[in-house]
């Protein structure tokens, strides 16, 4: 290989190197800023193949997608002087890459700047609202206020917030414990009231039941006395009628019942005079005793 061939190869290599240094590609997820010795010279928002001055200009790529920012939890004093712990996040995008580059050279610095703006905005908006509004259905309106105020403040660094959400709104630990104790006391008082009401209803129901039982027993006793009296009256009537029909047989029947009652047991012993009226049926008509 002669000298001319070597020179041609070196020349082609230099041309290829210079051409490669002059070209850059911006994909659809990015936008670019061309800087010369740290000074911005051009903004490239469109994807495709682009040219720059080799060795002099540099290209800085900035993400154009929607990014997420997890904001550190912060303690906020609501308008009703209640302290709450707020955990939130935001979704944002770069709308002005030049301002973003001038305010923050890297994505990390940009997110830190936006987080500081968000922390201040969340505190300002929530501090003007009572806790009830923050935890109730008005949260969407509050998020809109936070987004609007944040965008006003973030415009200077080329960022736009597209969404803000409160992940969690809690009371600080010491407040939560105090509220828990208060709620526990309230529940205990409510339980005591319920028990007292139950005891009162129990006494009332028991007294009413006892009264009804006494009335029922009294009515039943009265009815039984009436029935028993009527039955006794009918028995006396029947007894009198039977006694009037055959007095001798009736006397014999009653005497036999008396014998059965008195002598019905094997160990019964009676010490009576032989001529006692009680043994008149044991004496025959001639004056002797029946065997």
mmCIF file of C-alpha atoms in Angstrom:
data_model
loop_
_atom_site.group_PDB
_atom_site.id
_atom_site.type_symbol
_atom_site.label_atom_id
_atom_site.label_comp_id
_atom_site.label_asym_id
_atom_site.label_seq_id
_atom_site.Cartn_x
_atom_site.Cartn_y
_atom_site.Cartn_z
ATOM 1 C CA UNK A 1 0.000 0.000 0.000
ATOM 2 C CA UNK A 2 1.465 3.314 -1.047
ATOM 3 C CA UNK A 3 1.406 6.636 0.685
ATOM 4 C CA UNK A 4 -1.551 7.953 -1.319
ATOM 5 C CA UNK A 5 -3.719 5.017 -0.332
ATOM 6 C CA UNK A 6 -2.889 5.471 3.332
ATOM 7 C CA UNK A 7 -3.649 9.184 3.129
ATOM 8 C CA UNK A 8 -7.004 8.449 1.455
ATOM 9 C CA UNK A 9 -7.942 5.982 4.189
ATOM 10 C CA UNK A 10 -6.995 8.425 6.948
ATOM 11 C CA UNK A 11 -8.939 11.189 5.212
ATOM 12 C CA UNK A 12 -12.031 8.995 4.934
ATOM 13 C CA UNK A 13 -11.724 8.013 8.576
ATOM 14 C CA UNK A 14 -11.486 11.647 9.620
ATOM 15 C CA UNK A 15 -14.489 12.535 7.473
ATOM 16 C CA UNK A 16 -16.511 9.663 9.006
ATOM 17 C CA UNK A 17 -15.500 10.716 12.505
ATOM 18 C CA UNK A 18 -16.427 14.339 11.874
ATOM 19 C CA UNK A 19 -19.728 13.274 10.312
ATOM 20 C CA UNK A 20 -20.513 11.042 13.273
ATOM 21 C CA UNK A 21 -19.689 13.906 15.609
ATOM 22 C CA UNK A 22 -22.037 16.171 13.667
ATOM 23 C CA UNK A 23 -25.081 13.886 13.764
ATOM 24 C CA UNK A 24 -27.350 12.963 16.670
ATOM 25 C CA UNK A 25 -30.725 11.261 16.983
ATOM 26 C CA UNK A 26 -33.648 12.409 19.131
ATOM 27 C CA UNK A 27 -36.194 9.659 19.767
ATOM 28 C CA UNK A 28 -39.911 10.186 20.309
ATOM 29 C CA UNK A 29 -39.595 10.056 24.125
ATOM 30 C CA UNK A 30 -37.060 12.896 24.313
ATOM 31 C CA UNK A 31 -36.356 16.491 23.428
ATOM 32 C CA UNK A 32 -32.882 18.014 23.138
ATOM 33 C CA UNK A 33 -30.955 21.202 23.863
ATOM 34 C CA UNK A 34 -27.810 22.053 21.896
ATOM 35 C CA UNK A 35 -25.242 23.880 24.017
ATOM 36 C CA UNK A 36 -21.914 25.422 23.145
ATOM 37 C CA UNK A 37 -19.436 25.633 25.991
ATOM 38 C CA UNK A 38 -22.348 25.378 28.437
ATOM 39 C CA UNK A 39 -24.447 28.071 26.741
ATOM 40 C CA UNK A 40 -27.767 26.932 25.171
ATOM 41 C CA UNK A 41 -27.832 27.504 21.439
ATOM 42 C CA UNK A 42 -30.881 25.633 20.172
ATOM 43 C CA UNK A 43 -33.889 23.623 21.331
ATOM 44 C CA UNK A 44 -34.879 20.486 19.423
ATOM 45 C CA UNK A 45 -38.417 19.337 20.348
ATOM 46 C CA UNK A 46 -38.979 17.028 17.349
ATOM 47 C CA UNK A 47 -37.625 13.476 17.043
ATOM 48 C CA UNK A 48 -35.359 12.430 14.145
ATOM 49 C CA UNK A 49 -31.821 12.929 12.829
ATOM 50 C CA UNK A 50 -30.266 16.326 13.510
ATOM 51 C CA UNK A 51 -26.930 18.090 12.964
ATOM 52 C CA UNK A 52 -24.629 20.041 15.265
ATOM 53 C CA UNK A 53 -21.185 21.558 15.100
ATOM 54 C CA UNK A 54 -18.699 18.796 15.790
ATOM 55 C CA UNK A 55 -16.485 19.063 18.877
ATOM 56 C CA UNK A 56 -17.913 22.482 19.751
ATOM 57 C CA UNK A 57 -21.574 21.827 20.460
ATOM 58 C CA UNK A 58 -22.980 19.221 22.807
ATOM 59 C CA UNK A 59 -26.487 17.759 22.988
ATOM 60 C CA UNK A 60 -28.397 17.369 26.263
ATOM 61 C CA UNK A 61 -31.445 15.086 26.136
ATOM 62 C CA UNK A 62 -34.466 15.800 28.315
ATOM 63 C CA UNK A 63 -37.326 13.355 28.857
ATOM 64 C CA UNK A 64 -40.629 14.595 27.432
ATOM 65 C CA UNK A 65 -42.803 11.855 28.989
ATOM 66 C CA UNK A 66 -45.010 12.320 32.043
ATOM 67 C CA UNK A 67 -42.873 11.706 35.126
ATOM 68 C CA UNK A 68 -43.776 10.814 38.695
ATOM 69 C CA UNK A 69 -42.696 12.651 41.822
ATOM 70 C CA UNK A 70 -43.232 11.105 45.246
ATOM 71 C CA UNK A 71 -43.411 14.005 47.694
ATOM 72 C CA UNK A 72 -42.063 13.425 51.178
ATOM 73 C CA UNK A 73 -44.710 13.298 53.938
ATOM 74 C CA UNK A 74 -45.225 16.599 55.715
ATOM 75 C CA UNK A 75 -47.103 17.808 58.752
ATOM 76 C CA UNK A 76 -49.671 20.507 58.039
ATOM 77 C CA UNK A 77 -51.670 22.676 60.430
ATOM 78 C CA UNK A 78 -55.261 22.938 59.157
ATOM 79 C CA UNK A 79 -57.366 26.061 59.600
ATOM 80 C CA UNK A 80 -59.120 24.519 62.632
ATOM 81 C CA UNK A 81 -55.708 24.125 64.312
ATOM 82 C CA UNK A 82 -55.607 20.368 63.850
ATOM 83 C CA UNK A 83 -52.302 18.880 62.809
ATOM 84 C CA UNK A 84 -52.406 16.338 59.995
ATOM 85 C CA UNK A 85 -49.764 14.258 58.256
ATOM 86 C CA UNK A 86 -50.044 14.498 54.449
ATOM 87 C CA UNK A 87 -48.443 12.052 52.006
ATOM 88 C CA UNK A 88 -48.850 13.054 48.342
ATOM 89 C CA UNK A 89 -47.463 12.551 44.866
ATOM 90 C CA UNK A 90 -47.541 14.424 41.543
ATOM 91 C CA UNK A 91 -47.195 13.671 37.855
ATOM 92 C CA UNK A 92 -45.469 16.277 35.743
ATOM 93 C CA UNK A 93 -43.768 16.905 32.430
ATOM 94 C CA UNK A 94 -41.182 19.274 30.932
ATOM 95 C CA UNK A 95 -42.944 21.875 28.771
ATOM 96 C CA UNK A 96 -39.998 24.265 28.328
ATOM 97 C CA UNK A 97 -36.701 22.375 28.103
ATOM 98 C CA UNK A 98 -34.645 25.590 27.904
ATOM 99 C CA UNK A 99 -36.048 26.960 31.175
ATOM 100 C CA UNK A 100 -35.679 23.569 32.770
ATOM 101 C CA UNK A 101 -32.022 23.356 31.722
ATOM 102 C CA UNK A 102 -31.313 26.875 32.915
ATOM 103 C CA UNK A 103 -32.967 26.216 36.283
ATOM 104 C CA UNK A 104 -31.720 22.651 36.762
ATOM 105 C CA UNK A 105 -28.971 20.974 34.784
ATOM 106 C CA UNK A 106 -30.113 17.452 35.717
ATOM 107 C CA UNK A 107 -33.392 15.610 36.245
ATOM 108 C CA UNK A 108 -32.540 15.091 39.895
ATOM 109 C CA UNK A 109 -32.135 18.797 40.554
ATOM 110 C CA UNK A 110 -35.352 19.533 38.656
ATOM 111 C CA UNK A 111 -37.357 17.038 40.711
ATOM 112 C CA UNK A 112 -35.916 18.471 43.943
ATOM 113 C CA UNK A 113 -36.945 21.980 42.879
ATOM 114 C CA UNK A 114 -40.452 20.798 41.997
ATOM 115 C CA UNK A 115 -40.758 18.908 45.276
ATOM 116 C CA UNK A 116 -39.913 22.068 47.195
ATOM 117 C CA UNK A 117 -42.597 23.961 45.261
ATOM 118 C CA UNK A 118 -45.115 21.172 45.875
ATOM 119 C CA UNK A 119 -44.396 21.002 49.610
ATOM 120 C CA UNK A 120 -44.938 24.747 49.928
ATOM 121 C CA UNK A 121 -48.083 24.698 47.784
ATOM 122 C CA UNK A 122 -49.667 21.740 49.606
ATOM 123 C CA UNK A 123 -49.032 23.444 52.949
ATOM 124 C CA UNK A 124 -50.454 26.780 51.750
ATOM 125 C CA UNK A 125 -53.636 25.258 50.283
ATOM 126 C CA UNK A 126 -54.391 22.784 53.075
ATOM 127 C CA UNK A 127 -53.640 25.314 55.810
ATOM 128 C CA UNK A 128 -56.621 27.356 54.591
ATOM 129 C CA UNK A 129 -59.040 24.432 54.978
ATOM 130 C CA UNK A 130 -60.480 22.641 58.030
ATOM 131 C CA UNK A 131 -59.585 19.008 58.479
ATOM 132 C CA UNK A 132 -63.133 17.908 57.646
ATOM 133 C CA UNK A 133 -62.856 19.436 54.155
ATOM 134 C CA UNK A 134 -59.455 17.833 53.577
ATOM 135 C CA UNK A 135 -60.645 14.302 54.341
ATOM 136 C CA UNK A 136 -64.135 14.657 52.806
ATOM 137 C CA UNK A 137 -65.432 14.764 49.236
ATOM 138 C CA UNK A 138 -63.965 18.235 48.641
ATOM 139 C CA UNK A 139 -60.524 16.728 48.087
ATOM 140 C CA UNK A 140 -60.825 16.933 44.277
ATOM 141 C CA UNK A 141 -61.343 20.688 44.493
ATOM 142 C CA UNK A 142 -58.310 21.016 46.742
ATOM 143 C CA UNK A 143 -56.197 19.001 44.309
ATOM 144 C CA UNK A 144 -57.244 21.360 41.500
ATOM 145 C CA UNK A 145 -56.163 24.345 43.587
ATOM 146 C CA UNK A 146 -52.815 22.711 44.352
ATOM 147 C CA UNK A 147 -52.225 21.917 40.667
ATOM 148 C CA UNK A 148 -53.078 25.459 39.545
ATOM 149 C CA UNK A 149 -50.872 27.157 42.143
ATOM 150 C CA UNK A 150 -48.010 24.711 41.543
ATOM 151 C CA UNK A 151 -48.072 25.352 37.795
ATOM 152 C CA UNK A 152 -47.900 29.079 38.394
ATOM 153 C CA UNK A 153 -44.802 28.602 40.519
ATOM 154 C CA UNK A 154 -43.225 25.841 38.380
ATOM 155 C CA UNK A 155 -43.531 27.773 35.116
ATOM 156 C CA UNK A 156 -40.221 29.479 35.868
ATOM 157 C CA UNK A 157 -38.389 26.136 35.744
ATOM 158 C CA UNK A 158 -40.195 24.856 32.620
ATOM 159 C CA UNK A 159 -42.312 22.207 34.346
ATOM 160 C CA UNK A 160 -46.055 21.554 34.340
ATOM 161 C CA UNK A 161 -47.943 19.438 36.871
ATOM 162 C CA UNK A 162 -50.666 17.367 35.203
ATOM 163 C CA UNK A 163 -51.979 15.580 38.292
ATOM 164 C CA UNK A 164 -51.741 15.766 42.086
ATOM 165 C CA UNK A 165 -53.018 13.200 44.541
ATOM 166 C CA UNK A 166 -53.064 12.828 48.301
ATOM 167 C CA UNK A 167 -52.094 9.244 49.005
ATOM 168 C CA UNK A 168 -52.812 9.473 52.698
ATOM 169 C CA UNK A 169 -54.024 12.033 55.210
ATOM 170 C CA UNK A 170 -53.436 10.923 58.798
ATOM 171 C CA UNK A 171 -53.198 12.449 62.202
ATOM 172 C CA UNK A 172 -49.784 12.513 63.878
ATOM 173 C CA UNK A 173 -49.127 9.591 66.191
ATOM 174 C CA UNK A 174 -49.635 11.559 69.404
ATOM 175 C CA UNK A 175 -52.895 13.046 68.090
ATOM 176 C CA UNK A 176 -54.072 9.644 66.900
ATOM 177 C CA UNK A 177 -53.468 8.164 70.337
ATOM 178 C CA UNK A 178 -55.339 11.023 72.044
ATOM 179 C CA UNK A 179 -58.258 10.682 69.638
ATOM 180 C CA UNK A 180 -58.253 6.918 70.113
ATOM 181 C CA UNK A 181 -58.432 7.335 73.876
ATOM 182 C CA UNK A 182 -61.250 9.845 73.512
ATOM 183 C CA UNK A 183 -63.133 7.547 71.149
ATOM 184 C CA UNK A 184 -62.574 4.635 73.547
ATOM 185 C CA UNK A 185 -63.975 6.704 76.428
ATOM 186 C CA UNK A 186 -66.974 7.722 74.327
ATOM 187 C CA UNK A 187 -67.643 4.114 73.365
ATOM 188 C CA UNK A 188 -67.384 3.049 77.010
ATOM 189 C CA UNK A 189 -69.845 5.766 78.027
ATOM 190 C CA UNK A 190 -72.170 4.744 75.237
ATOM 191 C CA UNK A 191 -71.907 1.094 76.316
ATOM 192 C CA UNK A 192 -72.660 2.065 79.933
ATOM 193 C CA UNK A 193 -75.714 4.016 78.774
ATOM 194 C CA UNK A 194 -76.881 1.053 76.708
ATOM 195 C CA UNK A 195 -76.417 -1.284 79.678
ATOM 196 C CA UNK A 196 -78.339 1.096 81.937
ATOM 197 C CA UNK A 197 -81.146 1.325 79.387
ATOM 198 C CA UNK A 198 -81.153 -2.454 79.078
ATOM 199 C CA UNK A 199 -81.283 -2.882 82.864
ATOM 200 C CA UNK A 200 -84.132 -0.362 83.035
ATOM 201 C CA UNK A 201 -86.033 -2.186 80.297
ATOM 202 C CA UNK A 202 -85.316 -5.491 82.036
ATOM 203 C CA UNK A 203 -86.811 -4.226 85.319
ATOM 204 C CA UNK A 204 -89.799 -2.805 83.463
ATOM 205 C CA UNK A 205 -90.391 -6.021 81.504
ATOM 206 C CA UNK A 206 -89.892 -8.180 84.606
ATOM 207 C CA UNK A 207 -92.275 -6.045 86.652
ATOM 208 C CA UNK A 208 -94.851 -6.134 83.892
ATOM 209 C CA UNK A 209 -94.467 -9.899 83.555
ATOM 210 C CA UNK A 210 -94.756 -10.383 87.335
ATOM 211 C CA UNK A 211 -97.883 -8.216 87.371
ATOM 212 C CA UNK A 212 -99.403 -10.215 84.537
ATOM 213 C CA UNK A 213 -98.526 -13.472 86.300
ATOM 214 C CA UNK A 214 -100.098 -12.207 89.526
ATOM 215 C CA UNK A 215 -103.247 -11.174 87.640
ATOM 216 C CA UNK A 216 -103.417 -14.509 85.833
ATOM 217 C CA UNK A 217 -102.841 -16.480 89.055
ATOM 218 C CA UNK A 218 -105.439 -14.394 90.899
ATOM 219 C CA UNK A 219 -107.959 -14.863 88.119
ATOM 220 C CA UNK A 220 -107.199 -18.562 87.957
ATOM 221 C CA UNK A 221 -107.493 -18.893 91.733
ATOM 222 C CA UNK A 222 -110.770 -17.004 91.728
ATOM 223 C CA UNK A 223 -112.082 -19.145 88.890
ATOM 224 C CA UNK A 224 -110.940 -22.320 90.656
ATOM 225 C CA UNK A 225 -112.650 -21.211 93.882
ATOM 226 C CA UNK A 226 -115.851 -20.569 91.961
ATOM 227 C CA UNK A 227 -115.654 -23.959 90.252
ATOM 228 C CA UNK A 228 -114.715 -25.683 93.508
ATOM 229 C CA UNK A 229 -117.597 -23.972 95.298
ATOM 230 C CA UNK A 230 -120.051 -24.966 92.599
ATOM 231 C CA UNK A 231 -118.702 -28.531 92.662
ATOM 232 C CA UNK A 232 -118.942 -28.693 96.448
ATOM 233 C CA UNK A 233 -122.489 -27.371 96.259
ATOM 234 C CA UNK A 234 -123.462 -30.006 93.718
ATOM 235 C CA UNK A 235 -121.723 -32.697 95.790
ATOM 236 C CA UNK A 236 -123.633 -31.669 98.921
ATOM 237 C CA UNK A 237 -126.848 -31.640 96.952
ATOM 238 C CA UNK A 238 -126.180 -35.092 95.491
ATOM 239 C CA UNK A 239 -125.078 -36.332 98.901
ATOM 240 C CA UNK A 240 -128.255 -35.033 100.539
ATOM 241 C CA UNK A 241 -130.451 -36.539 97.845
ATOM 242 C CA UNK A 242 -128.690 -39.918 98.187
ATOM 243 C CA UNK A 243 -128.967 -39.783 101.981
ATOM 244 C CA UNK A 244 -132.678 -39.120 101.767
ATOM 245 C CA UNK A 245 -133.390 -42.132 99.561
ATOM 246 C CA UNK A 246 -131.965 -44.875 101.886
ATOM 247 C CA UNK A 247 -130.719 -43.696 105.272
ATOM 248 C CA UNK A 248 -129.775 -47.166 106.555
ATOM 249 C CA UNK A 249 -127.680 -48.019 103.495
ATOM 250 C CA UNK A 250 -126.029 -44.604 103.583
ATOM 251 C CA UNK A 251 -125.154 -45.066 107.236
ATOM 252 C CA UNK A 252 -123.785 -48.538 106.470
ATOM 253 C CA UNK A 253 -121.712 -47.154 103.557
ATOM 254 C CA UNK A 254 -120.227 -44.353 105.638
ATOM 255 C CA UNK A 255 -119.398 -46.737 108.443
ATOM 256 C CA UNK A 256 -117.571 -49.084 106.067
ATOM 257 C CA UNK A 257 -115.564 -46.136 104.730
ATOM 258 C CA UNK A 258 -114.629 -45.257 108.302
ATOM 259 C CA UNK A 259 -113.479 -48.868 108.913
ATOM 260 C CA UNK A 260 -111.351 -48.771 105.762
ATOM 261 C CA UNK A 261 -109.722 -45.493 106.792
ATOM 262 C CA UNK A 262 -109.062 -46.609 110.351
ATOM 263 C CA UNK A 263 -108.189 -50.277 109.823
ATOM 264 C CA UNK A 264 -106.680 -50.190 106.349
ATOM 265 C CA UNK A 265 -103.079 -50.567 107.537
ATOM 266 C CA UNK A 266 -101.616 -53.776 108.974
ATOM 267 C CA UNK A 267 -99.982 -52.065 111.965
ATOM 268 C CA UNK A 268 -103.145 -50.238 113.082
ATOM 269 C CA UNK A 269 -104.180 -50.888 116.668
ATOM 270 C CA UNK A 270 -107.314 -49.502 118.275
ATOM 271 C CA UNK A 271 -108.099 -49.791 121.982
ATOM 272 C CA UNK A 272 -111.836 -49.301 122.353
ATOM 273 C CA UNK A 273 -114.597 -50.653 124.503
ATOM 274 C CA UNK A 274 -116.389 -53.668 122.973
ATOM 275 C CA UNK A 275 -119.675 -51.906 123.227
ATOM 276 C CA UNK A 276 -118.327 -48.819 121.465
ATOM 277 C CA UNK A 277 -120.569 -47.250 118.815
ATOM 278 C CA UNK A 278 -117.719 -47.645 116.365
ATOM 279 C CA UNK A 279 -118.031 -51.479 116.425
ATOM 280 C CA UNK A 280 -121.799 -51.618 116.188
ATOM 281 C CA UNK A 281 -121.652 -53.443 112.839
ATOM 282 C CA UNK A 282 -119.486 -56.156 114.417
ATOM 283 C CA UNK A 283 -122.274 -57.009 116.882
ATOM 284 C CA UNK A 284 -125.102 -59.298 115.714
ATOM 285 C CA UNK A 285 -128.731 -58.597 116.303
ATOM 286 C CA UNK A 286 -128.834 -61.004 119.317
ATOM 287 C CA UNK A 287 -126.226 -58.967 121.131
ATOM 288 C CA UNK A 288 -123.242 -61.196 120.319
ATOM 289 C CA UNK A 289 -120.205 -60.352 118.229
ATOM 290 C CA UNK A 290 -119.723 -61.407 114.617
ATOM 291 C CA UNK A 291 -116.725 -63.569 113.964
#
